[in-house]
Every structure is written in C-alpha cells, then in structure tokens.
PDB file of C-alpha atoms in Angstrom:
ATOM      1  CA  MET A   1     134.704  99.602 115.590  1.00 50.00           C
ATOM      2  CA  SER A   2     137.122 102.250 114.361  1.00 53.00           C
ATOM      3  CA  GLU A   3     139.738 104.044 116.428  1.00 54.00           C
ATOM      4  CA  SER A   4     139.089 107.594 117.498  1.00 54.00           C
ATOM      5  CA  PRO A   5     140.792 110.423 115.580  1.00 55.00           C
ATOM      6  CA  VAL A   6     142.714 111.342 118.754  1.00 56.00           C
ATOM      7  CA  ARG A   7     144.137 107.814 118.996  1.00 60.00           C
ATOM      8  CA  ARG A   8     145.175 107.795 115.329  1.00 60.00           C
ATOM      9  CA  ARG A   9     146.788 111.203 115.760  1.00 84.00           C
ATOM     10  CA  ALA A  10     148.841 110.016 118.762  1.00 84.00           C
ATOM     11  CA  ASP A  11     149.950 106.956 116.764  1.00 87.00           C
ATOM     12  CA  ALA A  12     150.861 109.170 113.817  1.00 86.00           C
ATOM     13  CA  GLU A  13     152.932 111.450 116.056  1.00 91.00           C
ATOM     14  CA  ARG A  14     154.735 108.441 117.577  1.00 93.00           C
ATOM     15  CA  ASN A  15     155.426 107.077 114.082  1.00 93.00           C
ATOM     16  CA  ARG A  16     156.730 110.451 112.900  1.00 94.00           C
ATOM     17  CA  ALA A  17     159.037 110.758 115.926  1.00 93.00           C
ATOM     18  CA  HIS A  18     160.221 107.161 115.436  1.00 95.00           C
ATOM     19  CA  ILE A  19     160.983 107.811 111.763  1.00 95.00           C
ATOM     20  CA  LEU A  20     162.966 110.941 112.626  1.00 93.00           C
ATOM     21  CA  ASP A  21     164.885 109.264 115.453  1.00 91.00           C
ATOM     22  CA  THR A  22     165.698 106.275 113.270  1.00 94.00           C
ATOM     23  CA  ALA A  23     166.720 108.461 110.332  1.00 92.00           C
ATOM     24  CA  ALA A  24     169.009 110.500 112.576  1.00 88.00           C
ATOM     25  CA  GLU A  25     170.677 107.315 113.832  1.00 88.00           C
ATOM     26  CA  VAL A  26     171.041 105.808 110.362  1.00 91.00           C
ATOM     27  CA  LEU A  27     172.378 109.019 108.836  1.00 87.00           C
ATOM     28  CA  ARG A  28     174.708 109.595 111.781  1.00 82.00           C
ATOM     29  CA  THR A  29     176.437 106.280 111.115  1.00 85.00           C
ATOM     30  CA  GLU A  30     176.093 106.395 107.308  1.00 88.00           C
ATOM     31  CA  PRO A  31     175.531 109.930 105.974  1.00 83.00           C
ATOM     32  CA  THR A  32     174.989 108.706 102.409  1.00 86.00           C
ATOM     33  CA  ALA A  33     172.399 106.087 103.379  1.00 91.00           C
ATOM     34  CA  SER A  34     169.511 105.911 100.936  1.00 94.00           C
ATOM     35  CA  PHE A  35     165.909 106.659 101.757  1.00 95.00           C
ATOM     36  CA  GLU A  36     165.271 102.920 101.330  1.00 96.00           C
ATOM     37  CA  ASP A  37     167.897 102.189 104.018  1.00 96.00           C
ATOM     38  CA  VAL A  38     166.139 104.577 106.382  1.00 95.00           C
ATOM     39  CA  ILE A  39     162.722 103.067 105.615  1.00 96.00           C
ATOM     40  CA  ALA A  40     164.028  99.559 106.286  1.00 97.00           C
ATOM     41  CA  ALA A  41     165.577 100.637 109.581  1.00 97.00           C
ATOM     42  CA  THR A  42     162.275 102.067 110.833  1.00 96.00           C
ATOM     43  CA  ARG A  43     160.597  98.644 110.499  1.00 96.00           C
ATOM     44  CA  LEU A  44     157.417 100.482 109.585  1.00 95.00           C
ATOM     45  CA  ALA A  45     155.382  99.973 106.454  1.00 94.00           C
ATOM     46  CA  ARG A  46     156.803 101.857 103.484  1.00 95.00           C
ATOM     47  CA  THR A  47     153.472 103.667 103.049  1.00 95.00           C
ATOM     48  CA  THR A  48     153.630 104.887 106.664  1.00 94.00           C
ATOM     49  CA  VAL A  49     157.033 106.449 106.104  1.00 95.00           C
ATOM     50  CA  TYR A  50     156.018 107.949 102.747  1.00 95.00           C
ATOM     51  CA  ARG A  51     152.873 109.418 104.312  1.00 94.00           C
ATOM     52  CA  HIS A  52     155.054 111.430 106.688  1.00 95.00           C
ATOM     53  CA  PHE A  53     158.021 112.063 104.383  1.00 95.00           C
ATOM     54  CA  PRO A  54     157.467 111.619 100.642  1.00 96.00           C
ATOM     55  CA  THR A  55     161.198 112.006  99.875  1.00 94.00           C
ATOM     56  CA  ARG A  56     164.585 111.697 101.545  1.00 91.00           C
ATOM     57  CA  ASP A  57     164.962 115.443 101.127  1.00 87.00           C
ATOM     58  CA  ASP A  58     161.721 116.046 103.057  1.00 91.00           C
ATOM     59  CA  LEU A  59     163.054 113.843 105.843  1.00 91.00           C
ATOM     60  CA  VAL A  60     166.426 115.623 105.954  1.00 86.00           C
ATOM     61  CA  ASN A  61     164.654 118.994 105.941  1.00 84.00           C
ATOM     62  CA  GLU A  62     162.687 117.945 109.020  1.00 88.00           C
ATOM     63  CA  LEU A  63     165.891 116.737 110.689  1.00 85.00           C
ATOM     64  CA  ALA A  64     167.328 120.192 109.929  1.00 80.00           C
ATOM     65  CA  ALA A  65     164.314 121.861 111.513  1.00 82.00           C
ATOM     66  CA  ARG A  66     164.704 119.631 114.588  1.00 81.00           C
ATOM     67  CA  ALA A  67     168.398 120.512 114.894  1.00 77.00           C
ATOM     68  CA  LEU A  68     167.736 124.201 114.451  1.00 76.00           C
ATOM     69  CA  ARG A  69     165.022 124.164 117.126  1.00 80.00           C
ATOM     70  CA  ALA A  70     167.616 122.607 119.449  1.00 77.00           C
ATOM     71  CA  VAL A  71     170.093 125.354 118.512  1.00 75.00           C
ATOM     72  CA  ARG A  72     167.511 128.000 119.405  1.00 77.00           C
ATOM     73  CA  ALA A  73     166.925 126.278 122.752  1.00 80.00           C
ATOM     74  CA  VAL A  74     170.677 126.343 123.443  1.00 77.00           C
ATOM     75  CA  LEU A  75     170.744 130.081 122.746  1.00 78.00           C
ATOM     76  CA  GLU A  76     167.763 130.819 124.962  1.00 81.00           C
ATOM     77  CA  HIS A  77     169.337 128.901 127.822  1.00 81.00           C
ATOM     78  CA  ALA A  78     172.857 130.279 127.379  1.00 85.00           C
ATOM     79  CA  ARG A  79     172.126 134.014 127.110  1.00 88.00           C
ATOM     80  CA  PRO A  80     175.582 134.583 125.548  1.00 87.00           C
ATOM     81  CA  ALA A  81     175.356 138.383 125.371  1.00 86.00           C
ATOM     82  CA  GLU A  82     174.415 138.810 129.046  1.00 90.00           C
ATOM     83  CA  PRO A  83     177.362 140.163 131.096  1.00 93.00           C
ATOM     84  CA  PRO A  84     179.773 139.484 132.584  1.00 95.00           C
ATOM     85  CA  PHE A  85     181.729 137.866 129.759  1.00 94.00           C
ATOM     86  CA  ALA A  86     183.238 135.051 131.868  1.00 93.00           C
ATOM     87  CA  ASP A  87     179.755 133.942 132.929  1.00 94.00           C
ATOM     88  CA  ALA A  88     178.385 134.260 129.393  1.00 94.00           C
ATOM     89  CA  LEU A  89     181.253 132.147 128.031  1.00 94.00           C
ATOM     90  CA  ASP A  90     180.672 129.527 130.715  1.00 93.00           C
ATOM     91  CA  ARG A  91     176.898 129.404 130.094  1.00 92.00           C
ATOM     92  CA  MET A  92     177.308 129.236 126.330  1.00 90.00           C
ATOM     93  CA  THR A  93     179.964 126.520 126.480  1.00 91.00           C
ATOM     94  CA  ARG A  94     177.973 124.385 128.917  1.00 89.00           C
ATOM     95  CA  ALA A  95     174.767 124.782 126.917  1.00 86.00           C
ATOM     96  CA  ALA A  96     176.489 123.950 123.633  1.00 83.00           C
ATOM     97  CA  LEU A  97     178.283 120.893 124.998  1.00 84.00           C
ATOM     98  CA  THR A  98     175.379 119.552 127.018  1.00 79.00           C
ATOM     99  CA  ALA A  99     173.047 119.914 124.040  1.00 72.00           C
ATOM    100  CA  GLY A 100     174.583 116.596 123.225  1.00 62.00           C
ATOM    101  CA  GLY A 101     176.250 114.995 120.299  1.00 61.00           C
ATOM    102  CA  GLU A 102     172.852 114.341 118.739  1.00 62.00           C
ATOM    103  CA  VAL A 103     172.320 118.018 117.977  1.00 66.00           C
ATOM    104  CA  TRP A 104     175.820 118.346 116.550  1.00 66.00           C
ATOM    105  CA  ASP A 105     175.388 115.138 114.559  1.00 66.00           C
ATOM    106  CA  LEU A 106     172.113 116.423 113.144  1.00 66.00           C
ATOM    107  CA  LEU A 107     173.814 119.635 112.115  1.00 66.00           C
ATOM    108  CA  ASP A 108     176.475 117.567 110.323  1.00 66.00           C
ATOM    109  CA  ILE A 109     173.825 115.411 108.616  1.00 67.00           C
ATOM    110  CA  VAL A 110     171.960 118.455 107.381  1.00 64.00           C
ATOM    111  CA  GLY A 111     175.065 120.004 105.862  1.00 63.00           C
ATOM    112  CA  GLU A 112     176.572 123.467 105.834  1.00 62.00           C
ATOM    113  CA  GLU A 113     174.865 124.623 102.655  1.00 64.00           C
ATOM    114  CA  ARG A 114     171.407 124.104 104.169  1.00 61.00           C
ATOM    115  CA  LEU A 115     172.373 125.644 107.472  1.00 61.00           C
ATOM    116  CA  ALA A 116     174.376 128.650 106.340  1.00 62.00           C
ATOM    117  CA  SER A 117     171.387 130.831 105.554  1.00 62.00           C
ATOM    118  CA  SER A 118     169.011 129.499 108.209  1.00 65.00           C
ATOM    119  CA  PRO A 119     167.798 132.047 110.761  1.00 68.00           C
ATOM    120  CA  PRO A 120     168.716 129.951 113.851  1.00 67.00           C
ATOM    121  CA  VAL A 121     172.305 129.505 112.678  1.00 70.00           C
ATOM    122  CA  ALA A 122     172.540 133.192 111.848  1.00 77.00           C
ATOM    123  CA  ASP A 123     171.109 133.882 115.325  1.00 79.00           C
ATOM    124  CA  ILE A 124     173.710 131.731 117.065  1.00 80.00           C
ATOM    125  CA  VAL A 125     176.573 133.277 115.089  1.00 84.00           C
ATOM    126  CA  ALA A 126     175.239 136.740 115.946  1.00 88.00           C
ATOM    127  CA  ALA A 127     174.903 135.793 119.632  1.00 89.00           C
ATOM    128  CA  VAL A 128     178.451 134.412 119.816  1.00 90.00           C
ATOM    129  CA  THR A 129     179.698 137.496 117.958  1.00 93.00           C
ATOM    130  CA  ALA A 130     177.939 139.670 120.556  1.00 93.00           C
ATOM    131  CA  MET A 131     179.498 137.551 123.313  1.00 93.00           C
ATOM    132  CA  MET A 132     182.947 138.161 121.821  1.00 94.00           C
ATOM    133  CA  GLY A 133     182.139 141.881 121.629  1.00 93.00           C
ATOM    134  CA  LEU A 134     181.212 141.765 125.301  1.00 93.00           C
ATOM    135  CA  GLY A 135     184.548 140.093 126.076  1.00 93.00           C
ATOM    136  CA  ALA A 136     186.442 142.734 124.114  1.00 91.00           C
ATOM    137  CA  ALA A 137     184.516 145.563 125.795  1.00 92.00           C
ATOM    138  CA  GLU A 138     185.325 144.141 129.234  1.00 92.00           C
ATOM    139  CA  GLY A 139     188.995 143.783 128.285  1.00 90.00           C
ATOM    140  CA  ALA A 140     188.913 139.991 128.645  1.00 91.00           C
ATOM    141  CA  LEU A 141     189.898 139.406 125.003  1.00 91.00           C
ATOM    142  CA  ARG A 142     192.723 140.708 122.899  1.00 88.00           C
ATOM    143  CA  ASP A 143     191.703 143.672 120.794  1.00 85.00           C
ATOM    144  CA  ASP A 144     194.136 142.832 117.975  1.00 88.00           C
ATOM    145  CA  ILE A 145     192.262 139.675 116.980  1.00 91.00           C
ATOM    146  CA  PRO A 146     189.285 140.237 114.663  1.00 92.00           C
ATOM    147  CA  THR A 147     185.952 139.245 116.179  1.00 93.00           C
ATOM    148  CA  ALA A 148     185.279 136.863 113.278  1.00 93.00           C
ATOM    149  CA  TRP A 149     188.467 134.971 114.175  1.00 93.00           C
ATOM    150  CA  LEU A 150     187.388 134.709 117.799  1.00 93.00           C
ATOM    151  CA  VAL A 151     184.015 133.325 116.717  1.00 92.00           C
ATOM    152  CA  ASP A 152     185.691 130.783 114.413  1.00 92.00           C
ATOM    153  CA  ILE A 153     188.161 129.716 117.105  1.00 93.00           C
ATOM    154  CA  TYR A 154     185.371 129.265 119.624  1.00 92.00           C
ATOM    155  CA  PHE A 155     183.195 127.202 117.276  1.00 87.00           C
ATOM    156  CA  THR A 156     186.203 125.076 116.308  1.00 90.00           C
ATOM    157  CA  ALA A 157     186.971 124.334 119.960  1.00 91.00           C
ATOM    158  CA  LEU A 158     183.321 123.434 120.623  1.00 87.00           C
ATOM    159  CA  SER A 159     183.050 121.141 117.615  1.00 82.00           C
ATOM    160  CA  SER A 160     186.336 119.432 118.523  1.00 86.00           C
ATOM    161  CA  ALA A 161     185.076 118.752 122.044  1.00 88.00           C
ATOM    162  CA  VAL A 162     181.828 117.311 120.700  1.00 81.00           C
ATOM    163  CA  ARG A 163     183.602 115.201 118.067  1.00 79.00           C
ATOM    164  CA  ASP A 164     185.786 113.695 120.809  1.00 83.00           C
ATOM    165  CA  ARG A 165     182.755 113.235 123.086  1.00 81.00           C
ATOM    166  CA  ARG A 166     184.167 115.618 125.673  1.00 84.00           C
ATOM    167  CA  THR A 167     180.784 117.045 126.609  1.00 82.00           C
ATOM    168  CA  ASP A 168     181.284 116.833 130.374  1.00 85.00           C
ATOM    169  CA  GLU A 169     182.895 119.237 132.835  1.00 89.00           C
ATOM    170  CA  THR A 170     186.339 118.367 131.461  1.00 90.00           C
ATOM    171  CA  GLY A 171     185.223 119.398 127.972  1.00 90.00           C
ATOM    172  CA  VAL A 172     183.805 122.676 129.278  1.00 92.00           C
ATOM    173  CA  GLU A 173     187.095 123.451 131.059  1.00 93.00           C
ATOM    174  CA  LEU A 174     189.149 122.489 128.008  1.00 92.00           C
ATOM    175  CA  VAL A 175     187.136 124.680 125.633  1.00 93.00           C
ATOM    176  CA  ILE A 176     187.136 127.687 127.957  1.00 93.00           C
ATOM    177  CA  GLY A 177     190.802 127.244 128.874  1.00 91.00           C
ATOM    178  CA  LEU A 178     191.889 126.816 125.278  1.00 90.00           C
ATOM    179  CA  PHE A 179     189.837 129.791 124.197  1.00 87.00           C
ATOM    180  CA  LEU A 180     190.965 132.141 126.962  1.00 89.00           C
ATOM    181  CA  ARG A 181     194.540 131.014 127.556  1.00 87.00           C
ATOM    182  CA  GLY A 182     195.618 129.317 124.341  1.00 83.00           C
ATOM    183  CA  ALA A 183     197.437 126.068 123.782  1.00 67.00           C
ATOM    184  CA  GLY A 184     200.885 127.008 125.114  1.00 68.00           C
ATOM    185  CA  ARG A 185     202.485 124.936 127.868  1.00 60.00           C
ATOM    186  CA  ASP A 186     201.923 127.710 130.436  1.00 61.00           C
ATOM    187  CA  ALA A 187     198.282 128.125 129.414  1.00 52.00           C
ATOM    188  CA  ALA A 188     197.057 125.177 131.508  1.00 51.00           C
ATOM    189  CA  ARG A 189     198.293 126.743 134.743  1.00 49.00           C
TER     190      ARG A 189
END
C-alpha cells in the first residue's frame, strides 16, 4: 500500500525545512562548510538532500530567500516611515532586534554581494532612508549630517547589538540612545 501524495508532500516539506534549518546552523558556525558537511549534518539520505537542493549554491540561494522574506516581514511590522519619528525609530529598532540573530546570521551567510542588489534589501535601505528623512523633517536629527551617514550609523548600531546578542530591551535602548544622543559621557543622561 503506497502513501498518499498529500502525505509524501508533507514529508517533503518537513525534509526541506529540516535541510534549511540544519544548513543555517552549520553555516552559522562554519561559513565555509562544504555541501557534504551540510548533508552529513542533516542525517538524511544524500539523495533526499540533492532532490531538494542539487548544489550548495542552490541551498544558499534558498537561505537568502528565507532571510529576505524575514527582512520584508520586519519592514511590514516596523512601518519606519510612519510618523512621528521617535515612534518609527522605536518600532524599527525593536522589529530589527527581535527578528533574532538567526535572520542576521542568515544575512551574513548569504553575503553582501548577493544581498546588495536584492529588492528586499533595497526596500529596507529605502525605508530606513525615509525614516531618517522623517527625523530630519521633524527636526529630531541634525541637518548637517548626510542621510546616507545616518543610515550607515543606524545599521552599524543594529548589527553591533545583534552581534553582541543585545536583542532585548537593553539593546533597543542602547541603539536608540547611541543613535540619538551619541557616545559622549553626557549622552547617557
């Protein structure tokens, strides 16, 4: 008696998700791990993995797609261009930090060259740029600092918080405080 197509499809989806989760974990700890290392870590038959992902590049491309879908979800939740600026900054920072290290790790695994021209990354840069424009228009940000610098500073603060696993309320306060008040001794007051 053979299994129904629906049952096989559910098993295939579970296998695909397992392969992706395992690959993300392996590549997070060892970015140069081979496709063979990933296959071994899945503990699935080699043919099962190859059926879903014929090459390491196919697997990494799907990890990129997964990360970029998560980035889009962050943007939708954060609404970074919706005034007032202080609320937009708070929403964006919380959404970015609570997206979790997994999303940030996936973005690192995928690499800048793959991400640079992707629509979701362009969307998030555009949204943060609009948020900075909102801050400038409201007078919350200095007008002598180019918007591109503000965007870079903000992304640097976010990535530093994630790298140090400061994705809780303390991390949110640190990123916002550093961004709005700087790193001077009086800035923390």
